[in-house]
Structures are given as structure tokens and as C-alpha cells.
PDB file of N, CA, C and O in Angstrom:
ATOM      1  N   GLY A   1      63.505 163.123 148.229  1.00  0.00           N
ATOM      2  CA  GLY A   1      63.278 161.985 149.182  1.00  0.00           C
ATOM      3  C   GLY A   1      62.087 161.160 148.697  1.00  0.00           C
ATOM      4  O   GLY A   1      61.254 161.598 147.918  1.00  0.00           O
ATOM      5  N   TRP A   2      62.055 159.970 149.212  1.00  0.00           N
ATOM      6  CA  TRP A   2      60.944 159.060 148.874  1.00  0.00           C
ATOM      7  C   TRP A   2      60.666 158.089 150.015  1.00  0.00           C
ATOM      8  O   TRP A   2      61.492 157.883 150.899  1.00  0.00           O
ATOM      9  N   THR A   3      59.463 157.592 149.999  1.00  0.00           N
ATOM     10  CA  THR A   3      59.037 156.515 150.886  1.00  0.00           C
ATOM     11  C   THR A   3      58.154 155.638 150.015  1.00  0.00           C
ATOM     12  O   THR A   3      57.288 156.075 149.297  1.00  0.00           O
ATOM     13  N   SER A   4      58.377 154.291 150.126  1.00  0.00           N
ATOM     14  CA  SER A   4      57.626 153.358 149.316  1.00  0.00           C
ATOM     15  C   SER A   4      56.659 152.556 150.169  1.00  0.00           C
ATOM     16  O   SER A   4      57.079 151.859 151.088  1.00  0.00           O
ATOM     17  N   LEU A   5      55.381 152.684 149.869  1.00  0.00           N
ATOM     18  CA  LEU A   5      54.323 151.871 150.512  1.00  0.00           C
ATOM     19  C   LEU A   5      53.992 150.756 149.517  1.00  0.00           C
ATOM     20  O   LEU A   5      53.621 151.059 148.406  1.00  0.00           O
ATOM     21  N   GLN A   6      54.103 149.518 149.979  1.00  0.00           N
ATOM     22  CA  GLN A   6      53.859 148.366 149.110  1.00  0.00           C
ATOM     23  C   GLN A   6      52.743 147.522 149.702  1.00  0.00           C
ATOM     24  O   GLN A   6      53.014 146.527 150.395  1.00  0.00           O
ATOM     25  N   PRO A   7      51.493 147.883 149.489  1.00  0.00           N
ATOM     26  CA  PRO A   7      50.391 147.136 150.063  1.00  0.00           C
ATOM     27  C   PRO A   7      50.155 145.772 149.357  1.00  0.00           C
ATOM     28  O   PRO A   7      50.471 145.659 148.117  1.00  0.00           O
ATOM     29  N   ALA A   8      49.705 144.816 150.116  1.00  0.00           N
ATOM     30  CA  ALA A   8      49.309 143.534 149.540  1.00  0.00           C
ATOM     31  C   ALA A   8      47.947 143.738 148.862  1.00  0.00           C
ATOM     32  O   ALA A   8      47.531 144.858 148.582  1.00  0.00           O
ATOM     33  N   ASN A   9      47.267 142.657 148.599  1.00  0.00           N
ATOM     34  CA  ASN A   9      45.939 142.703 148.028  1.00  0.00           C
ATOM     35  C   ASN A   9      45.011 143.641 148.851  1.00  0.00           C
ATOM     36  O   ASN A   9      44.958 143.543 150.059  1.00  0.00           O
ATOM     37  N   PHE A  10      44.278 144.519 148.164  1.00  0.00           N
ATOM     38  CA  PHE A  10      43.293 145.349 148.827  1.00  0.00           C
ATOM     39  C   PHE A  10      42.105 144.565 149.180  1.00  0.00           C
ATOM     40  O   PHE A  10      41.504 143.873 148.298  1.00  0.00           O
ATOM     41  N   HIS A  11      41.664 144.642 150.434  1.00  0.00           N
ATOM     42  CA  HIS A  11      40.463 143.864 150.792  1.00  0.00           C
ATOM     43  C   HIS A  11      39.248 144.265 150.033  1.00  0.00           C
ATOM     44  O   HIS A  11      38.387 143.452 149.723  1.00  0.00           O
ATOM     45  N   GLN A  12      39.138 145.521 149.653  1.00  0.00           N
ATOM     46  CA  GLN A  12      38.038 145.994 148.819  1.00  0.00           C
ATOM     47  C   GLN A  12      37.879 145.315 147.510  1.00  0.00           C
ATOM     48  O   GLN A  12      36.798 145.266 146.924  1.00  0.00           O
ATOM     49  N   ASN A  13      38.966 144.711 146.994  1.00  0.00           N
ATOM     50  CA  ASN A  13      38.909 144.068 145.676  1.00  0.00           C
ATOM     51  C   ASN A  13      37.981 142.884 145.645  1.00  0.00           C
ATOM     52  O   ASN A  13      37.452 142.458 144.598  1.00  0.00           O
ATOM     53  N   VAL A  14      37.705 142.240 146.836  1.00  0.00           N
ATOM     54  CA  VAL A  14      36.823 141.120 146.848  1.00  0.00           C
ATOM     55  C   VAL A  14      35.388 141.498 146.491  1.00  0.00           C
ATOM     56  O   VAL A  14      34.589 140.673 146.043  1.00  0.00           O
ATOM     57  N   PHE A  15      35.064 142.807 146.567  1.00  0.00           N
ATOM     58  CA  PHE A  15      33.702 143.209 146.202  1.00  0.00           C
ATOM     59  C   PHE A  15      33.430 143.047 144.718  1.00  0.00           C
ATOM     60  O   PHE A  15      32.278 142.986 144.333  1.00  0.00           O
ATOM     61  N   TYR A  16      34.508 142.935 143.891  1.00  0.00           N
ATOM     62  CA  TYR A  16      34.306 142.665 142.497  1.00  0.00           C
ATOM     63  C   TYR A  16      33.658 141.279 142.307  1.00  0.00           C
ATOM     64  O   TYR A  16      33.026 141.002 141.276  1.00  0.00           O
ATOM     65  N   SER A  17      33.806 140.417 143.258  1.00  0.00           N
ATOM     66  CA  SER A  17      33.234 139.052 143.175  1.00  0.00           C
ATOM     67  C   SER A  17      31.974 138.904 143.955  1.00  0.00           C
ATOM     68  O   SER A  17      31.371 137.827 144.094  1.00  0.00           O
ATOM     69  N   LEU A  18      31.376 140.032 144.453  1.00  0.00           N
ATOM     70  CA  LEU A  18      30.210 139.956 145.315  1.00  0.00           C
ATOM     71  C   LEU A  18      28.990 139.302 144.596  1.00  0.00           C
ATOM     72  O   LEU A  18      28.270 138.517 145.208  1.00  0.00           O
ATOM     73  N   ALA A  19      28.796 139.585 143.340  1.00  0.00           N
ATOM     74  CA  ALA A  19      27.660 138.985 142.602  1.00  0.00           C
ATOM     75  C   ALA A  19      27.735 137.479 142.543  1.00  0.00           C
ATOM     76  O   ALA A  19      26.766 136.789 142.807  1.00  0.00           O
ATOM     77  N   THR A  20      28.934 136.951 142.262  1.00  0.00           N
ATOM     78  CA  THR A  20      29.057 135.483 142.204  1.00  0.00           C
ATOM     79  C   THR A  20      29.088 134.891 143.626  1.00  0.00           C
ATOM     80  O   THR A  20      28.654 133.715 143.797  1.00  0.00           O
ATOM     81  N   ILE A  21      29.588 135.613 144.589  1.00  0.00           N
ATOM     82  CA  ILE A  21      29.537 135.138 145.967  1.00  0.00           C
ATOM     83  C   ILE A  21      28.086 134.951 146.396  1.00  0.00           C
ATOM     84  O   ILE A  21      27.668 133.933 146.918  1.00  0.00           O
ATOM     85  N   LYS A  22      27.231 135.986 146.167  1.00  0.00           N
ATOM     86  CA  LYS A  22      25.832 135.915 146.550  1.00  0.00           C
ATOM     87  C   LYS A  22      25.077 134.972 145.699  1.00  0.00           C
ATOM     88  O   LYS A  22      24.229 134.200 146.228  1.00  0.00           O
ATOM     89  N   GLY A  23      25.267 135.006 144.422  1.00  0.00           N
ATOM     90  CA  GLY A  23      24.434 134.184 143.476  1.00  0.00           C
ATOM     91  C   GLY A  23      24.854 132.740 143.353  1.00  0.00           C
ATOM     92  O   GLY A  23      24.012 131.869 143.119  1.00  0.00           O
ATOM     93  N   GLN A  24      26.168 132.465 143.411  1.00  0.00           N
ATOM     94  CA  GLN A  24      26.668 131.098 143.146  1.00  0.00           C
ATOM     95  C   GLN A  24      27.453 130.532 144.294  1.00  0.00           C
ATOM     96  O   GLN A  24      27.985 129.456 144.191  1.00  0.00           O
ATOM     97  N   ASN A  25      27.619 131.314 145.369  1.00  0.00           N
ATOM     98  CA  ASN A  25      28.437 130.909 146.479  1.00  0.00           C
ATOM     99  C   ASN A  25      29.831 130.495 146.002  1.00  0.00           C
ATOM    100  O   ASN A  25      30.386 129.496 146.416  1.00  0.00           O
ATOM    101  N   ALA A  26      30.406 131.333 145.114  1.00  0.00           N
ATOM    102  CA  ALA A  26      31.695 131.014 144.509  1.00  0.00           C
ATOM    103  C   ALA A  26      32.507 132.290 144.279  1.00  0.00           C
ATOM    104  O   ALA A  26      31.968 133.385 144.133  1.00  0.00           O
ATOM    105  N   VAL A  27      33.851 132.093 144.265  1.00  0.00           N
ATOM    106  CA  VAL A  27      34.772 133.114 143.886  1.00  0.00           C
ATOM    107  C   VAL A  27      35.598 132.578 142.727  1.00  0.00           C
ATOM    108  O   VAL A  27      36.232 131.543 142.894  1.00  0.00           O
ATOM    109  N   TYR A  28      35.580 133.272 141.608  1.00  0.00           N
ATOM    110  CA  TYR A  28      36.317 132.826 140.414  1.00  0.00           C
ATOM    111  C   TYR A  28      37.613 133.658 140.269  1.00  0.00           C
ATOM    112  O   TYR A  28      37.641 134.671 139.566  1.00  0.00           O
ATOM    113  N   LEU A  29      38.617 133.224 140.927  1.00  0.00           N
ATOM    114  CA  LEU A  29      39.952 133.795 140.846  1.00  0.00           C
ATOM    115  C   LEU A  29      41.029 132.705 140.783  1.00  0.00           C
ATOM    116  O   LEU A  29      40.804 131.635 141.353  1.00  0.00           O
ATOM    117  N   PRO A  30      42.092 132.947 140.076  1.00  0.00           N
ATOM    118  CA  PRO A  30      43.172 131.950 139.961  1.00  0.00           C
ATOM    119  C   PRO A  30      44.017 131.848 141.245  1.00  0.00           C
ATOM    120  O   PRO A  30      45.236 132.109 141.163  1.00  0.00           O
ATOM    121  N   CYS A  31      43.378 131.583 142.350  1.00  0.00           N
ATOM    122  CA  CYS A  31      44.155 131.594 143.612  1.00  0.00           C
ATOM    123  C   CYS A  31      44.052 130.255 144.392  1.00  0.00           C
ATOM    124  O   CYS A  31      44.766 130.104 145.359  1.00  0.00           O
ATOM    125  N   GLY A  32      43.206 129.363 143.944  1.00  0.00           N
ATOM    126  CA  GLY A  32      43.059 128.091 144.642  1.00  0.00           C
ATOM    127  C   GLY A  32      42.800 128.313 146.150  1.00  0.00           C
ATOM    128  O   GLY A  32      41.956 129.152 146.476  1.00  0.00           O
ATOM    129  N   ASP A  33      43.480 127.572 146.989  1.00  0.00           N
ATOM    130  CA  ASP A  33      43.338 127.721 148.391  1.00  0.00           C
ATOM    131  C   ASP A  33      44.363 128.681 148.982  1.00  0.00           C
ATOM    132  O   ASP A  33      44.576 128.754 150.209  1.00  0.00           O
ATOM    133  N   GLY A  34      45.069 129.420 148.125  1.00  0.00           N
ATOM    134  CA  GLY A  34      46.118 130.351 148.572  1.00  0.00           C
ATOM    135  C   GLY A  34      45.549 131.377 149.530  1.00  0.00           C
ATOM    136  O   GLY A  34      44.361 131.707 149.560  1.00  0.00           O
ATOM    137  N   MET A  35      46.444 131.896 150.321  1.00  0.00           N
ATOM    138  CA  MET A  35      46.057 132.949 151.303  1.00  0.00           C
ATOM    139  C   MET A  35      46.862 134.224 151.002  1.00  0.00           C
ATOM    140  O   MET A  35      48.017 134.163 150.557  1.00  0.00           O
ATOM    141  N   VAL A  36      46.282 135.383 151.357  1.00  0.00           N
ATOM    142  CA  VAL A  36      46.893 136.657 151.170  1.00  0.00           C
ATOM    143  C   VAL A  36      46.782 137.521 152.477  1.00  0.00           C
ATOM    144  O   VAL A  36      45.890 137.275 153.242  1.00  0.00           O
ATOM    145  N   GLY A  37      47.724 138.387 152.604  1.00  0.00           N
ATOM    146  CA  GLY A  37      47.593 139.324 153.735  1.00  0.00           C
ATOM    147  C   GLY A  37      46.865 140.550 153.292  1.00  0.00           C
ATOM    148  O   GLY A  37      47.443 141.633 153.110  1.00  0.00           O
ATOM    149  N   SER A  38      45.582 140.384 153.035  1.00  0.00           N
ATOM    150  CA  SER A  38      44.722 141.431 152.523  1.00  0.00           C
ATOM    151  C   SER A  38      44.658 142.615 153.486  1.00  0.00           C
ATOM    152  O   SER A  38      44.610 142.460 154.654  1.00  0.00           O
ATOM    153  N   ILE A  39      44.682 143.830 152.871  1.00  0.00           N
ATOM    154  CA  ILE A  39      44.686 145.085 153.685  1.00  0.00           C
ATOM    155  C   ILE A  39      43.590 146.014 153.214  1.00  0.00           C
ATOM    156  O   ILE A  39      43.311 146.116 152.004  1.00  0.00           O
ATOM    157  N   ASP A  40      42.961 146.706 154.138  1.00  0.00           N
ATOM    158  CA  ASP A  40      41.982 147.669 153.821  1.00  0.00           C
ATOM    159  C   ASP A  40      42.655 148.923 153.256  1.00  0.00           C
ATOM    160  O   ASP A  40      43.659 149.396 153.803  1.00  0.00           O
ATOM    161  N   ALA A  41      42.136 149.478 152.209  1.00  0.00           N
ATOM    162  CA  ALA A  41      42.712 150.695 151.598  1.00  0.00           C
ATOM    163  C   ALA A  41      42.783 151.877 152.590  1.00  0.00           C
ATOM    164  O   ALA A  41      43.664 152.678 152.491  1.00  0.00           O
ATOM    165  N   ARG A  42      41.818 151.901 153.513  1.00  0.00           N
ATOM    166  CA  ARG A  42      41.855 152.951 154.532  1.00  0.00           C
ATOM    167  C   ARG A  42      43.063 152.837 155.438  1.00  0.00           C
ATOM    168  O   ARG A  42      43.595 153.838 155.926  1.00  0.00           O
ATOM    169  N   ASP A  43      43.518 151.619 155.685  1.00  0.00           N
ATOM    170  CA  ASP A  43      44.686 151.403 156.489  1.00  0.00           C
ATOM    171  C   ASP A  43      45.938 151.905 155.765  1.00  0.00           C
ATOM    172  O   ASP A  43      46.896 152.468 156.365  1.00  0.00           O
ATOM    173  N   VAL A  44      45.982 151.670 154.438  1.00  0.00           N
ATOM    174  CA  VAL A  44      47.125 152.176 153.638  1.00  0.00           C
ATOM    175  C   VAL A  44      47.135 153.725 153.689  1.00  0.00           C
ATOM    176  O   VAL A  44      48.203 154.289 153.859  1.00  0.00           O
ATOM    177  N   ALA A  45      45.940 154.320 153.589  1.00  0.00           N
ATOM    178  CA  ALA A  45      45.863 155.783 153.672  1.00  0.00           C
ATOM    179  C   ALA A  45      46.351 156.293 155.033  1.00  0.00           C
ATOM    180  O   ALA A  45      47.065 157.296 155.097  1.00  0.00           O
ATOM    181  N   ALA A  46      46.045 155.571 156.114  1.00  0.00           N
ATOM    182  CA  ALA A  46      46.491 156.006 157.452  1.00  0.00           C
ATOM    183  C   ALA A  46      48.032 155.916 157.521  1.00  0.00           C
ATOM    184  O   ALA A  46      48.650 156.819 158.144  1.00  0.00           O
ATOM    185  N   VAL A  47      48.604 154.886 156.957  1.00  0.00           N
ATOM    186  CA  VAL A  47      50.056 154.767 156.963  1.00  0.00           C
ATOM    187  C   VAL A  47      50.671 155.897 156.118  1.00  0.00           C
ATOM    188  O   VAL A  47      51.660 156.525 156.542  1.00  0.00           O
ATOM    189  N   ALA A  48      50.113 156.178 155.002  1.00  0.00           N
ATOM    190  CA  ALA A  48      50.599 157.294 154.151  1.00  0.00           C
ATOM    191  C   ALA A  48      50.550 158.624 154.944  1.00  0.00           C
ATOM    192  O   ALA A  48      51.513 159.401 154.836  1.00  0.00           O
ATOM    193  N   ALA A  49      49.453 158.833 155.626  1.00  0.00           N
ATOM    194  CA  ALA A  49      49.327 160.107 156.390  1.00  0.00           C
ATOM    195  C   ALA A  49      50.421 160.243 157.462  1.00  0.00           C
ATOM    196  O   ALA A  49      50.988 161.277 157.625  1.00  0.00           O
ATOM    197  N   ARG A  50      50.677 159.135 158.139  1.00  0.00           N
ATOM    198  CA  ARG A  50      51.785 159.170 159.126  1.00  0.00           C
ATOM    199  C   ARG A  50      53.116 159.432 158.518  1.00  0.00           C
ATOM    200  O   ARG A  50      53.932 160.155 159.000  1.00  0.00           O
ATOM    201  N   CYS A  51      53.363 158.768 157.384  1.00  0.00           N
ATOM    202  CA  CYS A  51      54.659 158.943 156.707  1.00  0.00           C
ATOM    203  C   CYS A  51      54.796 160.383 156.200  1.00  0.00           C
ATOM    204  O   CYS A  51      55.950 160.918 156.219  1.00  0.00           O
ATOM    205  N   LEU A  52      53.712 161.032 155.828  1.00  0.00           N
ATOM    206  CA  LEU A  52      53.807 162.440 155.378  1.00  0.00           C
ATOM    207  C   LEU A  52      53.897 163.393 156.529  1.00  0.00           C
ATOM    208  O   LEU A  52      54.383 164.514 156.356  1.00  0.00           O
ATOM    209  N   SER A  53      53.386 163.033 157.719  1.00  0.00           N
ATOM    210  CA  SER A  53      53.299 164.010 158.829  1.00  0.00           C
ATOM    211  C   SER A  53      54.351 163.787 159.924  1.00  0.00           C
ATOM    212  O   SER A  53      54.468 164.607 160.803  1.00  0.00           O
ATOM    213  N   GLU A  54      55.120 162.711 159.867  1.00  0.00           N
ATOM    214  CA  GLU A  54      56.158 162.433 160.827  1.00  0.00           C
ATOM    215  C   GLU A  54      57.513 162.306 160.165  1.00  0.00           C
ATOM    216  O   GLU A  54      57.605 161.933 159.031  1.00  0.00           O
ATOM    217  N   ALA A  55      58.529 162.676 160.936  1.00  0.00           N
ATOM    218  CA  ALA A  55      59.902 162.525 160.417  1.00  0.00           C
ATOM    219  C   ALA A  55      60.344 161.047 160.512  1.00  0.00           C
ATOM    220  O   ALA A  55      59.756 160.234 161.250  1.00  0.00           O
ATOM    221  N   GLY A  56      61.393 160.733 159.762  1.00  0.00           N
ATOM    222  CA  GLY A  56      61.984 159.387 159.851  1.00  0.00           C
ATOM    223  C   GLY A  56      61.540 158.368 158.841  1.00  0.00           C
ATOM    224  O   GLY A  56      61.920 157.196 158.982  1.00  0.00           O
ATOM    225  N   HIS A  57      60.768 158.726 157.853  1.00  0.00           N
ATOM    226  CA  HIS A  57      60.267 157.766 156.895  1.00  0.00           C
ATOM    227  C   HIS A  57      60.947 157.897 155.538  1.00  0.00           C
ATOM    228  O   HIS A  57      60.701 157.043 154.674  1.00  0.00           O
ATOM    229  N   MET A  58      61.797 158.897 155.315  1.00  0.00           N
ATOM    230  CA  MET A  58      62.465 159.032 154.047  1.00  0.00           C
ATOM    231  C   MET A  58      63.362 157.813 153.770  1.00  0.00           C
ATOM    232  O   MET A  58      64.118 157.387 154.633  1.00  0.00           O
ATOM    233  N   GLY A  59      63.303 157.340 152.535  1.00  0.00           N
ATOM    234  CA  GLY A  59      64.168 156.227 152.137  1.00  0.00           C
ATOM    235  C   GLY A  59      63.699 154.881 152.668  1.00  0.00           C
ATOM    236  O   GLY A  59      64.410 153.893 152.586  1.00  0.00           O
ATOM    237  N   GLN A  60      62.494 154.802 153.292  1.00  0.00           N
ATOM    238  CA  GLN A  60      61.991 153.601 153.864  1.00  0.00           C
ATOM    239  C   GLN A  60      61.037 152.864 152.889  1.00  0.00           C
ATOM    240  O   GLN A  60      60.348 153.489 152.079  1.00  0.00           O
ATOM    241  N   ILE A  61      61.014 151.516 152.982  1.00  0.00           N
ATOM    242  CA  ILE A  61      60.089 150.725 152.247  1.00  0.00           C
ATOM    243  C   ILE A  61      59.209 149.998 153.264  1.00  0.00           C
ATOM    244  O   ILE A  61      59.738 149.294 154.171  1.00  0.00           O
ATOM    245  N   TYR A  62      57.903 150.129 153.149  1.00  0.00           N
ATOM    246  CA  TYR A  62      56.953 149.513 154.064  1.00  0.00           C
ATOM    247  C   TYR A  62      56.076 148.547 153.299  1.00  0.00           C
ATOM    248  O   TYR A  62      55.347 148.926 152.401  1.00  0.00           O
ATOM    249  N   ARG A  63      56.203 147.282 153.576  1.00  0.00           N
ATOM    250  CA  ARG A  63      55.345 146.230 152.973  1.00  0.00           C
ATOM    251  C   ARG A  63      54.110 146.116 153.917  1.00  0.00           C
ATOM    252  O   ARG A  63      54.212 145.703 155.056  1.00  0.00           O
ATOM    253  N   LEU A  64      52.956 146.433 153.384  1.00  0.00           N
ATOM    254  CA  LEU A  64      51.749 146.527 154.149  1.00  0.00           C
ATOM    255  C   LEU A  64      50.796 145.344 153.901  1.00  0.00           C
ATOM    256  O   LEU A  64      50.467 145.051 152.781  1.00  0.00           O
ATOM    257  N   THR A  65      50.418 144.692 154.980  1.00  0.00           N
ATOM    258  CA  THR A  65      49.453 143.549 154.887  1.00  0.00           C
ATOM    259  C   THR A  65      48.466 143.728 155.995  1.00  0.00           C
ATOM    260  O   THR A  65      48.597 144.510 156.916  1.00  0.00           O
ATOM    261  N   GLY A  66      47.469 142.860 155.977  1.00  0.00           N
ATOM    262  CA  GLY A  66      46.495 142.809 157.046  1.00  0.00           C
ATOM    263  C   GLY A  66      47.073 142.035 158.268  1.00  0.00           C
ATOM    264  O   GLY A  66      48.232 141.648 158.225  1.00  0.00           O
ATOM    265  N   PRO A  67      46.212 141.858 159.252  1.00  0.00           N
ATOM    266  CA  PRO A  67      46.705 141.265 160.491  1.00  0.00           C
ATOM    267  C   PRO A  67      47.096 139.766 160.407  1.00  0.00           C
ATOM    268  O   PRO A  67      48.012 139.327 161.135  1.00  0.00           O
ATOM    269  N   SER A  68      46.500 139.072 159.427  1.00  0.00           N
ATOM    270  CA  SER A  68      46.854 137.668 159.250  1.00  0.00           C
ATOM    271  C   SER A  68      46.440 137.217 157.842  1.00  0.00           C
ATOM    272  O   SER A  68      45.496 137.766 157.258  1.00  0.00           O
ATOM    273  N   PRO A  69      47.085 136.203 157.286  1.00  0.00           N
ATOM    274  CA  PRO A  69      46.715 135.690 155.963  1.00  0.00           C
ATOM    275  C   PRO A  69      45.285 135.164 156.003  1.00  0.00           C
ATOM    276  O   PRO A  69      44.824 134.580 156.975  1.00  0.00           O
ATOM    277  N   ILE A  70      44.602 135.393 154.869  1.00  0.00           N
ATOM    278  CA  ILE A  70      43.217 134.920 154.744  1.00  0.00           C
ATOM    279  C   ILE A  70      42.976 134.455 153.328  1.00  0.00           C
ATOM    280  O   ILE A  70      43.542 135.006 152.372  1.00  0.00           O
ATOM    281  N   SER A  71      42.202 133.399 153.158  1.00  0.00           N
ATOM    282  CA  SER A  71      41.872 132.878 151.808  1.00  0.00           C
ATOM    283  C   SER A  71      40.697 133.711 151.252  1.00  0.00           C
ATOM    284  O   SER A  71      39.942 134.305 151.964  1.00  0.00           O
ATOM    285  N   PHE A  72      40.579 133.612 149.952  1.00  0.00           N
ATOM    286  CA  PHE A  72      39.435 134.341 149.325  1.00  0.00           C
ATOM    287  C   PHE A  72      38.121 133.618 149.672  1.00  0.00           C
ATOM    288  O   PHE A  72      37.065 134.306 149.857  1.00  0.00           O
ATOM    289  N   ALA A  73      38.143 132.349 149.946  1.00  0.00           N
ATOM    290  CA  ALA A  73      36.965 131.677 150.405  1.00  0.00           C
ATOM    291  C   ALA A  73      36.547 132.157 151.788  1.00  0.00           C
ATOM    292  O   ALA A  73      35.335 132.356 152.053  1.00  0.00           O
ATOM    293  N   ASP A  74      37.533 132.356 152.637  1.00  0.00           N
ATOM    294  CA  ASP A  74      37.206 132.932 153.984  1.00  0.00           C
ATOM    295  C   ASP A  74      36.718 134.384 153.900  1.00  0.00           C
ATOM    296  O   ASP A  74      35.778 134.743 154.600  1.00  0.00           O
ATOM    297  N   MET A  75      37.279 135.136 152.989  1.00  0.00           N
ATOM    298  CA  MET A  75      36.751 136.505 152.789  1.00  0.00           C
ATOM    299  C   MET A  75      35.286 136.475 152.332  1.00  0.00           C
ATOM    300  O   MET A  75      34.471 137.248 152.834  1.00  0.00           O
ATOM    301  N   ALA A  76      34.987 135.557 151.439  1.00  0.00           N
ATOM    302  CA  ALA A  76      33.618 135.444 150.939  1.00  0.00           C
ATOM    303  C   ALA A  76      32.726 135.031 152.021  1.00  0.00           C
ATOM    304  O   ALA A  76      31.601 135.590 152.137  1.00  0.00           O
ATOM    305  N   ARG A  77      33.084 134.120 152.890  1.00  0.00           N
ATOM    306  CA  ARG A  77      32.260 133.707 154.022  1.00  0.00           C
ATOM    307  C   ARG A  77      31.973 134.854 154.971  1.00  0.00           C
ATOM    308  O   ARG A  77      30.876 135.016 155.456  1.00  0.00           O
ATOM    309  N   GLU A  78      33.012 135.708 155.196  1.00  0.00           N
ATOM    310  CA  GLU A  78      32.781 136.832 156.059  1.00  0.00           C
ATOM    311  C   GLU A  78      31.852 137.891 155.522  1.00  0.00           C
ATOM    312  O   GLU A  78      31.191 138.579 156.249  1.00  0.00           O
ATOM    313  N   MET A  79      31.763 137.891 154.172  1.00  0.00           N
ATOM    314  CA  MET A  79      30.889 138.858 153.519  1.00  0.00           C
ATOM    315  C   MET A  79      29.450 138.374 153.653  1.00  0.00           C
ATOM    316  O   MET A  79      28.497 139.084 153.633  1.00  0.00           O
TER     317      MET A  79
END
């Protein structure tokens, strides 16, 4: 049996840009004004735990995103 968890961009990945966010007020990524449904890695772990501990998830595909799309500029502002 299998269950596929397909997370969107991990919110923690924005920390790789923290130095340029703090020092230059900029994010250097090829994303323009695009938005992503960024998700916290801990939320993915919580979904995985439920899939492993509850019945009914075999053969399912779960596309995991955050609560709403957010731009990298907005993520930087929140940081």
C-alpha cells in the first residue's frame, strides 16, 4: 500500500533568504510577484502521522498547501 503526500513550497525555505531580507530588504528568487501555497514542514509531519495512524489513507494522494497563497515578498515582510 501507499499514500502520497505532495507538499507545496516549505515555508521554512524562505529562511535561506534571511540574510538578504535583513541586509538588502530583498528576496532573490525567480518568482516575480507569483504566489505559493507555502506550508510549514511541521504541518506535513502532522498529516503524515495521521495517515500512518488512521485507516482509510491507502492509495490516496494529498496535495498539501498552506491556508492561502502568499508571495515571497509578503513572507519576507512577515519575517
